C-alpha cells in the first residue's frame, strides 16, 4: 500500500476551494443578462411594499403645500374677482376646479387649524399628520406621551430579630416546613439541622452526607425531607424514623439545588454536571434528564402550571421546560452573567432571576421580560419573595436589599451583621427563605449562623416615608 501523503489543514482547505471554484465557474457564463427594466420594476415593487406609507405622506404634504401657496396667492390677487376659477392639483396631476372664494376659505381653515387636506375633490379637514406651522415641507408627528411610573407600595422596614448558632461550617440552604413549626438548614459541616421556628432551639441533627449539603426541600404531602450535596447524593429522609429511606443515583457531579413539584410526586434536582434531573419520588426512577445548559445549573424551581420546571445556569441562560416531554420550550438569554438564583412569586404568575448584572422579572408561561431591578452591586446568591410583594436579595458581600416587587423600588438595604470573631470575608449570604406566613425572613450565612428578620412593628409611613423620585426613574428608563 502507498503511504498517504499528509498535508496541512491550510493546503487541504485551499484545494477544496479550488475544486469548488472549478466546478461552478462554467455556470457563471450561462447566467442570463440582467434586464434593466425588470430590475427597475422589482425595486419599485419592493420600495412600494416597504415604504408606501411614507410615499403617501410625502405626496399629501406636497399637495398641501401647493394648495396653501395657490390659495394664499388667490387671496392677494383675486379678491376683486371672487368668481374666478382656479385649477388646483391634488398631488396626482388631476386638476380640481375651485373658485377663489373656496380657495381663500380653505387657506383660512388650514392656517387656523393647521389641518391636512386629503388628496380628493372634497376639501374636508381631517386629523392625523399635520404640516408644521413654520415650514411647509416638514411633517410633524404628535409626541408620544411617556408612560406613567406607578408609585411603589409602602412596606415596613425589616430588622434583625434572632441569631442562631450551631453549625460548624458555612450554612448553604434552608427549607421551611409547611405547617410553619420548624425549618431545616444544611451546611458545610455535612449536617442537616432542624430548628424550632418560634424559639430558635435545635430539635434534631441528621448525619449521612459526606460533603457539603447544598439543597433541602420538605414535602407538603408526606413526612419526607429531601437533601442533596456536593457528594453527588440525593437523599429522602423519613422524618417519622429520622433516617434515609431512598437514594436517587444519577448525577455525575455535585448537586446544588432541588425542588419538589407541588402536585405530582416528582423531584427536580440540578448541579454541576450541567443537567437537571426529574425523579419519581417513590420508585427512584430518573424520569427525565434535562440537557441543554452548558455550565453548572445553580437553581431549579417547580410549579403546578406551565412551565412546570425553570432552571438558571452559570452559562447566563434561563430555560423553561415542558415536564411531560422533558424538553426545553424556551431559553432566556437576557442575562450577561451567571444566573445563581430563581424565585417564583407565591401568588402572581411570575418569577425573578438573579445575576451580578441585574435582577430580572419575567412573566409565565412564555418568559416575557417585565423589568430590570438594578442596584445590587454584588454577586447575588439568593432571593426570596412573599405574598405582600417584598422581594429580598442577598449578596456575596453580606448586603441585603429589600425591593417592592411591582415597581422594583429599593425601600431598604443594609449589611448583615457579622458574628463576633468572624473574618470580613465571611459576610456572604448563601440562602434565604420566608416562613409560610411571610412575616419572618430566615437567612443562611457564611459566618456559620442563621439569622431571622422580622418587620419593624413600630414603623409607619410617617417615620419611614417612601422616597419616591419618578424624575430620576424617567431619566434612567427613557
Tab-separated table of C-alpha atoms in Angstrom, residues 19-30:
chain	number	residue	atom	x	y	z
A	19	UNK	CA	-12.159	22.370	-6.792
A	20	UNK	CA	-15.396	24.099	-5.876
A	21	UNK	CA	-14.444	27.099	-7.985
A	22	UNK	CA	-13.552	24.928	-10.996
A	23	UNK	CA	-16.855	23.073	-10.687
A	24	UNK	CA	-19.093	26.143	-10.749
A	25	UNK	CA	-17.083	28.695	-12.751
A	26	UNK	CA	-18.544	27.442	-16.044
A	27	UNK	CA	-22.061	28.245	-14.823
A	28	UNK	CA	-21.266	31.950	-14.497
A	29	UNK	CA	-21.211	32.410	-18.263
A	30	UNK	CA	-24.592	30.689	-18.644
